[in-house]
C-alpha cells in the first residue's frame, strides 16, 4: 500500500506479509535493493485488521470514508467479498474508527476466507510449491501481465494467454464432522471411482481449500482419513470471472 497521496514525494510502501516469514521477506527485498536509497524495516507498532461486511444489505455503505485513527482503511485488493483492510496503531479504539463494528475472532476471519476460496500466507500458498495461476492470483490483482520482466514471467504469461489451467485452488466443505486433528495438509483427494482429483491444502473446521483438477470438481469427492472414507464437496466461488472454471 502507498501511504501518501502526492506523487512528488518519495513513496512510503507498506507491505503486508505472513509474520512467520518476516525475516526471509526482508532478506529477499534487501537482496534486490542493490545501491538504491531504500530503507526496509518492520513496523511492530502497527496492527492489521480485516473488516468483513455483515449479512444485511447496506452494511458496506456504513463504512466511514476516512478515519483519523486509521493509518490505512481501504478495500481489500483481492476481492470485494473480503471487505476492507484496516491498519492502525496498536491500541487504537476500533469502535471510534468504525462505529457499530464488533471485534470478532481471527478464526472467524479464516473461516470467511476459506468459504470464499481466498488463500493467504505460506500455509495456504507454500513457497516453491504453489503456482500463481493455479492459486487464482490473477483473479485477485496478484499478477501483472503488463509490467517488465520478473522471475517466472514467461511461463506465467504464456499459460495465462493460452488459457490452459487444469488445476485451481477451490473452496471445499465437509458435510460430516471431522476428527479433532483435522485434515493434514497434502492429503490426497479422490473421486468415487478412485481417480486422483487433487490435494487438500489447508482449512478451518469443516471448511478449507484444496488444489483440484477442474475436470473432477463437479464429481463426488472423498479422502481416506484414519481408516475411514470422508466425503467433501468443492464449489466455484461466485466472485470469480464467469469463464474461470471452464
PDB file of C-alpha atoms in Angstrom:
ATOM      1  CA  UNK A   1       0.000   0.000   0.000  1.00  0.00           C
ATOM      2  CA  UNK A   2       1.243   3.547  -0.798  1.00  0.00           C
ATOM      3  CA  UNK A   3       0.931   5.731   2.291  1.00  0.00           C
ATOM      4  CA  UNK A   4       0.845   9.178   0.694  1.00  0.00           C
ATOM      5  CA  UNK A   5      -1.249  10.949  -1.899  1.00  0.00           C
ATOM      6  CA  UNK A   6       1.386  13.116  -3.576  1.00  0.00           C
ATOM      7  CA  UNK A   7       3.427  11.674  -6.435  1.00  0.00           C
ATOM      8  CA  UNK A   8       6.099  14.337  -5.818  1.00  0.00           C
ATOM      9  CA  UNK A   9       7.160  12.744  -2.539  1.00  0.00           C
ATOM     10  CA  UNK A  10       9.336   9.678  -2.152  1.00  0.00           C
ATOM     11  CA  UNK A  11       6.805   6.878  -1.701  1.00  0.00           C
ATOM     12  CA  UNK A  12       6.325   5.035   1.570  1.00  0.00           C
ATOM     13  CA  UNK A  13       5.229   1.500   0.744  1.00  0.00           C
ATOM     14  CA  UNK A  14       3.598  -0.651   3.411  1.00  0.00           C
ATOM     15  CA  UNK A  15       3.877  -4.367   2.641  1.00  0.00           C
ATOM     16  CA  UNK A  16       1.616  -6.876   4.363  1.00  0.00           C
ATOM     17  CA  UNK A  17       3.160 -10.327   4.798  1.00  0.00           C
ATOM     18  CA  UNK A  18       2.870 -13.575   6.733  1.00  0.00           C
ATOM     19  CA  UNK A  19       4.530 -12.928  10.106  1.00  0.00           C
ATOM     20  CA  UNK A  20       6.215 -16.353  10.068  1.00  0.00           C
ATOM     21  CA  UNK A  21       8.346 -15.348   7.065  1.00  0.00           C
ATOM     22  CA  UNK A  22       9.098 -11.744   8.071  1.00  0.00           C
ATOM     23  CA  UNK A  23      12.870 -12.299   8.218  1.00  0.00           C
ATOM     24  CA  UNK A  24      13.072 -14.087   4.868  1.00  0.00           C
ATOM     25  CA  UNK A  25      10.900 -11.419   3.169  1.00  0.00           C
ATOM     26  CA  UNK A  26      13.224  -8.674   4.446  1.00  0.00           C
ATOM     27  CA  UNK A  27      16.316 -10.565   3.254  1.00  0.00           C
ATOM     28  CA  UNK A  28      14.718 -11.106  -0.161  1.00  0.00           C
ATOM     29  CA  UNK A  29      13.849  -7.425  -0.585  1.00  0.00           C
ATOM     30  CA  UNK A  30      17.296  -6.269   0.552  1.00  0.00           C
ATOM     31  CA  UNK A  31      18.882  -8.627  -1.973  1.00  0.00           C
ATOM     32  CA  UNK A  32      17.313  -6.597  -4.798  1.00  0.00           C
ATOM     33  CA  UNK A  33      17.811  -3.164  -3.247  1.00  0.00           C
ATOM     34  CA  UNK A  34      21.368  -3.021  -4.689  1.00  0.00           C
ATOM     35  CA  UNK A  35      22.568   0.582  -4.120  1.00  0.00           C
ATOM     36  CA  UNK A  36      19.209   2.326  -4.091  1.00  0.00           C
ATOM     37  CA  UNK A  37      18.498   4.521  -1.077  1.00  0.00           C
ATOM     38  CA  UNK A  38      15.709   2.345   0.232  1.00  0.00           C
ATOM     39  CA  UNK A  39      15.074   1.588   3.897  1.00  0.00           C
ATOM     40  CA  UNK A  40      13.378  -1.724   4.683  1.00  0.00           C
ATOM     41  CA  UNK A  41      12.145  -2.116   8.246  1.00  0.00           C
ATOM     42  CA  UNK A  42       9.334  -3.952  10.084  1.00  0.00           C
ATOM     43  CA  UNK A  43       6.522  -1.996  11.776  1.00  0.00           C
ATOM     44  CA  UNK A  44       5.786  -3.767  15.092  1.00  0.00           C
ATOM     45  CA  UNK A  45       3.809  -0.753  16.360  1.00  0.00           C
ATOM     46  CA  UNK A  46       1.029  -1.323  13.808  1.00  0.00           C
ATOM     47  CA  UNK A  47      -1.949  -3.675  13.930  1.00  0.00           C
ATOM     48  CA  UNK A  48      -3.730  -5.194  10.934  1.00  0.00           C
ATOM     49  CA  UNK A  49      -7.477  -5.751  10.943  1.00  0.00           C
ATOM     50  CA  UNK A  50      -9.843  -7.304   8.422  1.00  0.00           C
ATOM     51  CA  UNK A  51     -13.190  -5.515   8.214  1.00  0.00           C
ATOM     52  CA  UNK A  52     -15.695  -8.073   6.961  1.00  0.00           C
ATOM     53  CA  UNK A  53     -19.087  -6.781   5.786  1.00  0.00           C
ATOM     54  CA  UNK A  54     -22.195  -8.080   7.551  1.00  0.00           C
ATOM     55  CA  UNK A  55     -25.001 -10.091   6.058  1.00  0.00           C
ATOM     56  CA  UNK A  56     -27.553  -7.258   5.919  1.00  0.00           C
ATOM     57  CA  UNK A  57     -27.871  -5.015   2.824  1.00  0.00           C
ATOM     58  CA  UNK A  58     -26.394  -1.582   3.321  1.00  0.00           C
ATOM     59  CA  UNK A  59     -23.640  -2.680   5.686  1.00  0.00           C
ATOM     60  CA  UNK A  60     -20.980  -1.667   3.141  1.00  0.00           C
ATOM     61  CA  UNK A  61     -22.223   1.928   2.959  1.00  0.00           C
ATOM     62  CA  UNK A  62     -21.842   2.319   6.732  1.00  0.00           C
ATOM     63  CA  UNK A  63     -18.046   2.163   6.494  1.00  0.00           C
ATOM     64  CA  UNK A  64     -16.595   5.660   7.028  1.00  0.00           C
ATOM     65  CA  UNK A  65     -14.793   7.227   4.072  1.00  0.00           C
ATOM     66  CA  UNK A  66     -11.954   8.404   6.304  1.00  0.00           C
ATOM     67  CA  UNK A  67     -10.890   7.839   9.876  1.00  0.00           C
ATOM     68  CA  UNK A  68      -8.316   9.883  11.795  1.00  0.00           C
ATOM     69  CA  UNK A  69      -7.047   6.979  13.893  1.00  0.00           C
ATOM     70  CA  UNK A  70      -6.535   4.702  10.907  1.00  0.00           C
ATOM     71  CA  UNK A  71      -3.231   4.754   9.089  1.00  0.00           C
ATOM     72  CA  UNK A  72      -4.913   2.880   6.256  1.00  0.00           C
ATOM     73  CA  UNK A  73      -8.536   1.962   5.574  1.00  0.00           C
ATOM     74  CA  UNK A  74      -9.003   0.621   2.072  1.00  0.00           C
ATOM     75  CA  UNK A  75     -10.927  -2.072   0.190  1.00  0.00           C
ATOM     76  CA  UNK A  76      -9.190  -5.440   0.293  1.00  0.00           C
ATOM     77  CA  UNK A  77      -7.372  -5.547  -3.088  1.00  0.00           C
ATOM     78  CA  UNK A  78      -8.011  -9.270  -3.562  1.00  0.00           C
ATOM     79  CA  UNK A  79     -11.794  -9.486  -3.789  1.00  0.00           C
ATOM     80  CA  UNK A  80     -14.845  -7.430  -2.843  1.00  0.00           C
ATOM     81  CA  UNK A  81     -16.155 -10.271  -0.650  1.00  0.00           C
ATOM     82  CA  UNK A  82     -13.161  -9.757   1.676  1.00  0.00           C
ATOM     83  CA  UNK A  83     -14.299  -6.286   2.737  1.00  0.00           C
ATOM     84  CA  UNK A  84     -11.579  -3.859   3.821  1.00  0.00           C
ATOM     85  CA  UNK A  85      -8.082  -3.837   5.281  1.00  0.00           C
ATOM     86  CA  UNK A  86      -7.560  -1.596   8.308  1.00  0.00           C
ATOM     87  CA  UNK A  87      -4.104  -0.721   9.614  1.00  0.00           C
ATOM     88  CA  UNK A  88      -3.876   1.344  12.791  1.00  0.00           C
ATOM     89  CA  UNK A  89      -1.556   1.979  15.698  1.00  0.00           C
ATOM     90  CA  UNK A  90      -1.618  -0.754  18.330  1.00  0.00           C
ATOM     91  CA  UNK A  91      -4.189   0.074  20.987  1.00  0.00           C
ATOM     92  CA  UNK A  92      -6.350   2.222  18.696  1.00  0.00           C
ATOM     93  CA  UNK A  93     -10.060   2.333  19.534  1.00  0.00           C
ATOM     94  CA  UNK A  94     -11.719   0.364  16.748  1.00  0.00           C
ATOM     95  CA  UNK A  95     -15.244   1.409  17.733  1.00  0.00           C
ATOM     96  CA  UNK A  96     -14.259   5.017  17.042  1.00  0.00           C
ATOM     97  CA  UNK A  97     -12.685   4.166  13.694  1.00  0.00           C
ATOM     98  CA  UNK A  98     -15.696   2.124  12.548  1.00  0.00           C
ATOM     99  CA  UNK A  99     -18.782   2.945  14.640  1.00  0.00           C
ATOM    100  CA  UNK A 100     -21.093  -0.009  15.218  1.00  0.00           C
ATOM    101  CA  UNK A 101     -18.436  -2.605  14.441  1.00  0.00           C
ATOM    102  CA  UNK A 102     -17.864  -5.734  16.514  1.00  0.00           C
ATOM    103  CA  UNK A 103     -14.485  -7.327  17.162  1.00  0.00           C
ATOM    104  CA  UNK A 104     -14.567 -10.964  16.097  1.00  0.00           C
ATOM    105  CA  UNK A 105     -12.168 -13.845  16.478  1.00  0.00           C
ATOM    106  CA  UNK A 106      -9.326 -14.384  14.000  1.00  0.00           C
ATOM    107  CA  UNK A 107     -10.762 -17.833  13.349  1.00  0.00           C
ATOM    108  CA  UNK A 108     -13.946 -16.151  12.076  1.00  0.00           C
ATOM    109  CA  UNK A 109     -11.807 -14.345   9.525  1.00  0.00           C
ATOM    110  CA  UNK A 110     -10.110 -17.549   8.371  1.00  0.00           C
ATOM    111  CA  UNK A 111     -13.465 -19.333   8.068  1.00  0.00           C
ATOM    112  CA  UNK A 112     -14.802 -16.472   5.957  1.00  0.00           C
ATOM    113  CA  UNK A 113     -11.905 -16.513   3.523  1.00  0.00           C
ATOM    114  CA  UNK A 114     -11.875 -20.327   3.241  1.00  0.00           C
ATOM    115  CA  UNK A 115     -15.594 -20.180   2.448  1.00  0.00           C
ATOM    116  CA  UNK A 116     -14.774 -17.711  -0.339  1.00  0.00           C
ATOM    117  CA  UNK A 117     -11.727 -19.673  -1.534  1.00  0.00           C
ATOM    118  CA  UNK A 118      -9.204 -16.943  -0.663  1.00  0.00           C
ATOM    119  CA  UNK A 119      -5.693 -18.308   0.084  1.00  0.00           C
ATOM    120  CA  UNK A 120      -3.368 -16.369   2.360  1.00  0.00           C
ATOM    121  CA  UNK A 121       0.098 -16.907   3.812  1.00  0.00           C
ATOM    122  CA  UNK A 122       2.643 -19.685   3.479  1.00  0.00           C
ATOM    123  CA  UNK A 123       0.313 -22.360   4.882  1.00  0.00           C
ATOM    124  CA  UNK A 124      -2.142 -21.901   2.018  1.00  0.00           C
ATOM    125  CA  UNK A 125       0.495 -20.935  -0.563  1.00  0.00           C
ATOM    126  CA  UNK A 126       3.657 -22.934   0.220  1.00  0.00           C
ATOM    127  CA  UNK A 127       6.750 -21.242  -1.270  1.00  0.00           C
ATOM    128  CA  UNK A 128       8.221 -23.231  -4.133  1.00  0.00           C
ATOM    129  CA  UNK A 129       5.053 -25.326  -4.412  1.00  0.00           C
ATOM    130  CA  UNK A 130       2.107 -23.036  -5.145  1.00  0.00           C
ATOM    131  CA  UNK A 131       1.876 -21.717  -8.721  1.00  0.00           C
ATOM    132  CA  UNK A 132       0.387 -18.206  -9.159  1.00  0.00           C
ATOM    133  CA  UNK A 133      -2.232 -19.090 -11.780  1.00  0.00           C
ATOM    134  CA  UNK A 134      -3.338 -22.306 -10.057  1.00  0.00           C
ATOM    135  CA  UNK A 135      -3.664 -20.248  -6.866  1.00  0.00           C
ATOM    136  CA  UNK A 136      -6.046 -17.806  -8.642  1.00  0.00           C
ATOM    137  CA  UNK A 137      -3.756 -14.813  -8.057  1.00  0.00           C
ATOM    138  CA  UNK A 138      -4.730 -13.459 -11.481  1.00  0.00           C
ATOM    139  CA  UNK A 139      -8.285 -13.067 -10.089  1.00  0.00           C
ATOM    140  CA  UNK A 140      -7.006 -11.191  -7.014  1.00  0.00           C
ATOM    141  CA  UNK A 141      -4.818  -8.444  -8.510  1.00  0.00           C
ATOM    142  CA  UNK A 142      -1.801 -10.584  -7.683  1.00  0.00           C
ATOM    143  CA  UNK A 143      -0.193 -10.822 -11.137  1.00  0.00           C
ATOM    144  CA  UNK A 144       0.674  -8.128 -13.674  1.00  0.00           C
ATOM    145  CA  UNK A 145       0.741  -9.121 -17.342  1.00  0.00           C
ATOM    146  CA  UNK A 146       1.968  -5.677 -18.459  1.00  0.00           C
ATOM    147  CA  UNK A 147       4.982  -4.905 -16.235  1.00  0.00           C
ATOM    148  CA  UNK A 148       8.594  -5.688 -17.090  1.00  0.00           C
ATOM    149  CA  UNK A 149      10.474  -8.922 -16.508  1.00  0.00           C
ATOM    150  CA  UNK A 150      10.226 -10.900 -13.307  1.00  0.00           C
ATOM    151  CA  UNK A 151      11.148 -14.436 -12.311  1.00  0.00           C
ATOM    152  CA  UNK A 152       8.670 -16.859 -13.865  1.00  0.00           C
ATOM    153  CA  UNK A 153       7.121 -14.203 -16.112  1.00  0.00           C
ATOM    154  CA  UNK A 154       7.428 -16.131 -19.367  1.00  0.00           C
ATOM    155  CA  UNK A 155       5.799 -19.327 -18.106  1.00  0.00           C
ATOM    156  CA  UNK A 156       3.088 -17.435 -16.221  1.00  0.00           C
ATOM    157  CA  UNK A 157       2.212 -15.154 -19.144  1.00  0.00           C
ATOM    158  CA  UNK A 158       2.238 -17.994 -21.696  1.00  0.00           C
ATOM    159  CA  UNK A 159      -0.038 -20.175 -19.563  1.00  0.00           C
ATOM    160  CA  UNK A 160      -2.404 -17.250 -18.965  1.00  0.00           C
ATOM    161  CA  UNK A 161      -2.739 -16.318 -22.631  1.00  0.00           C
ATOM    162  CA  UNK A 162      -3.129 -19.937 -23.721  1.00  0.00           C
ATOM    163  CA  UNK A 163      -5.896 -20.278 -21.159  1.00  0.00           C
ATOM    164  CA  UNK A 164      -4.993 -23.876 -20.260  1.00  0.00           C
ATOM    165  CA  UNK A 165      -5.103 -24.172 -16.479  1.00  0.00           C
ATOM    166  CA  UNK A 166      -6.080 -27.674 -15.393  1.00  0.00           C
ATOM    167  CA  UNK A 167      -5.871 -27.252 -11.611  1.00  0.00           C
ATOM    168  CA  UNK A 168      -7.031 -24.493  -9.279  1.00  0.00           C
ATOM    169  CA  UNK A 169      -7.419 -23.803  -5.587  1.00  0.00           C
ATOM    170  CA  UNK A 170     -11.097 -24.249  -4.739  1.00  0.00           C
ATOM    171  CA  UNK A 171     -13.109 -23.951  -1.533  1.00  0.00           C
ATOM    172  CA  UNK A 172     -14.196 -27.309  -0.136  1.00  0.00           C
ATOM    173  CA  UNK A 173     -16.579 -28.281   2.644  1.00  0.00           C
ATOM    174  CA  UNK A 174     -17.088 -31.442   4.684  1.00  0.00           C
ATOM    175  CA  UNK A 175     -20.754 -32.279   5.343  1.00  0.00           C
ATOM    176  CA  UNK A 176     -19.837 -34.695   8.155  1.00  0.00           C
ATOM    177  CA  UNK A 177     -17.891 -33.951  11.380  1.00  0.00           C
ATOM    178  CA  UNK A 178     -14.126 -34.337  11.114  1.00  0.00           C
ATOM    179  CA  UNK A 179     -11.683 -35.769  13.683  1.00  0.00           C
ATOM    180  CA  UNK A 180     -10.383 -33.188  16.158  1.00  0.00           C
ATOM    181  CA  UNK A 181      -6.973 -33.384  14.497  1.00  0.00           C
ATOM    182  CA  UNK A 182      -8.469 -32.091  11.238  1.00  0.00           C
ATOM    183  CA  UNK A 183      -7.233 -32.926   7.750  1.00  0.00           C
ATOM    184  CA  UNK A 184      -3.434 -32.925   7.258  1.00  0.00           C
ATOM    185  CA  UNK A 185      -2.074 -30.664   4.523  1.00  0.00           C
ATOM    186  CA  UNK A 186      -1.308 -32.630   1.381  1.00  0.00           C
ATOM    187  CA  UNK A 187      -3.960 -35.293   1.971  1.00  0.00           C
ATOM    188  CA  UNK A 188      -4.891 -36.798  -1.388  1.00  0.00           C
ATOM    189  CA  UNK A 189      -8.422 -36.204  -2.662  1.00  0.00           C
ATOM    190  CA  UNK A 190     -10.034 -38.911  -4.799  1.00  0.00           C
ATOM    191  CA  UNK A 191     -13.135 -39.317  -6.918  1.00  0.00           C
ATOM    192  CA  UNK A 192     -15.630 -42.078  -6.100  1.00  0.00           C
ATOM    193  CA  UNK A 193     -14.024 -44.231  -8.783  1.00  0.00           C
ATOM    194  CA  UNK A 194     -10.607 -43.802  -7.160  1.00  0.00           C
ATOM    195  CA  UNK A 195      -9.088 -41.293  -9.580  1.00  0.00           C
ATOM    196  CA  UNK A 196      -6.741 -38.685  -8.158  1.00  0.00           C
ATOM    197  CA  UNK A 197      -8.572 -35.352  -8.077  1.00  0.00           C
ATOM    198  CA  UNK A 198      -6.125 -33.210  -6.120  1.00  0.00           C
ATOM    199  CA  UNK A 199      -4.737 -32.449  -2.662  1.00  0.00           C
ATOM    200  CA  UNK A 200      -6.085 -30.739   0.439  1.00  0.00           C
ATOM    201  CA  UNK A 201      -4.119 -27.582   1.219  1.00  0.00           C
ATOM    202  CA  UNK A 202      -5.462 -26.041   4.458  1.00  0.00           C
ATOM    203  CA  UNK A 203      -8.665 -25.393   6.362  1.00  0.00           C
ATOM    204  CA  UNK A 204     -10.607 -24.354   9.443  1.00  0.00           C
ATOM    205  CA  UNK A 205     -13.238 -26.706  10.851  1.00  0.00           C
ATOM    206  CA  UNK A 206     -15.461 -28.083   8.099  1.00  0.00           C
ATOM    207  CA  UNK A 207     -14.181 -25.530   5.563  1.00  0.00           C
ATOM    208  CA  UNK A 208     -10.943 -25.471   3.610  1.00  0.00           C
ATOM    209  CA  UNK A 209      -9.234 -25.066   0.265  1.00  0.00           C
ATOM    210  CA  UNK A 210      -7.807 -27.735  -1.999  1.00  0.00           C
ATOM    211  CA  UNK A 211      -5.850 -27.819  -5.244  1.00  0.00           C
ATOM    212  CA  UNK A 212      -8.174 -29.751  -7.553  1.00  0.00           C
ATOM    213  CA  UNK A 213      -8.287 -30.789 -11.175  1.00  0.00           C
ATOM    214  CA  UNK A 214     -11.109 -28.803 -12.748  1.00  0.00           C
ATOM    215  CA  UNK A 215     -12.249 -31.903 -14.658  1.00  0.00           C
ATOM    216  CA  UNK A 216     -13.268 -33.546 -11.354  1.00  0.00           C
ATOM    217  CA  UNK A 217     -14.689 -30.636  -9.334  1.00  0.00           C
ATOM    218  CA  UNK A 218     -18.331 -31.469 -10.042  1.00  0.00           C
ATOM    219  CA  UNK A 219     -17.899 -35.157  -9.117  1.00  0.00           C
ATOM    220  CA  UNK A 220     -18.415 -36.629  -5.629  1.00  0.00           C
ATOM    221  CA  UNK A 221     -15.054 -36.440  -3.842  1.00  0.00           C
ATOM    222  CA  UNK A 222     -13.585 -38.143  -0.805  1.00  0.00           C
ATOM    223  CA  UNK A 223     -10.445 -38.587   1.270  1.00  0.00           C
ATOM    224  CA  UNK A 224      -9.223 -41.532   3.324  1.00  0.00           C
ATOM    225  CA  UNK A 225      -8.683 -40.382   6.888  1.00  0.00           C
ATOM    226  CA  UNK A 226      -7.772 -42.640   9.830  1.00  0.00           C
ATOM    227  CA  UNK A 227      -9.141 -45.681   8.040  1.00  0.00           C
ATOM    228  CA  UNK A 228     -12.449 -44.002   7.162  1.00  0.00           C
ATOM    229  CA  UNK A 229     -13.709 -42.505   3.918  1.00  0.00           C
ATOM    230  CA  UNK A 230     -14.693 -38.854   4.399  1.00  0.00           C
ATOM    231  CA  UNK A 231     -16.718 -37.088   1.734  1.00  0.00           C
ATOM    232  CA  UNK A 232     -16.265 -33.472   0.700  1.00  0.00           C
ATOM    233  CA  UNK A 233     -17.700 -31.036  -1.810  1.00  0.00           C
ATOM    234  CA  UNK A 234     -15.911 -28.471  -3.965  1.00  0.00           C
ATOM    235  CA  UNK A 235     -17.502 -25.259  -5.210  1.00  0.00           C
ATOM    236  CA  UNK A 236     -16.661 -22.414  -7.578  1.00  0.00           C
ATOM    237  CA  UNK A 237     -16.625 -19.004  -5.825  1.00  0.00           C
ATOM    238  CA  UNK A 238     -19.258 -16.558  -7.073  1.00  0.00           C
ATOM    239  CA  UNK A 239     -16.733 -13.700  -7.186  1.00  0.00           C
ATOM    240  CA  UNK A 240     -14.634 -15.489  -9.857  1.00  0.00           C
ATOM    241  CA  UNK A 241     -14.871 -14.378 -13.508  1.00  0.00           C
ATOM    242  CA  UNK A 242     -17.677 -16.370 -15.127  1.00  0.00           C
ATOM    243  CA  UNK A 243     -15.435 -18.265 -17.559  1.00  0.00           C
ATOM    244  CA  UNK A 244     -12.747 -19.077 -14.990  1.00  0.00           C
ATOM    245  CA  UNK A 245     -13.730 -22.669 -14.202  1.00  0.00           C
ATOM    246  CA  UNK A 246     -14.050 -23.798 -17.822  1.00  0.00           C
TER     247      UNK A 246
END
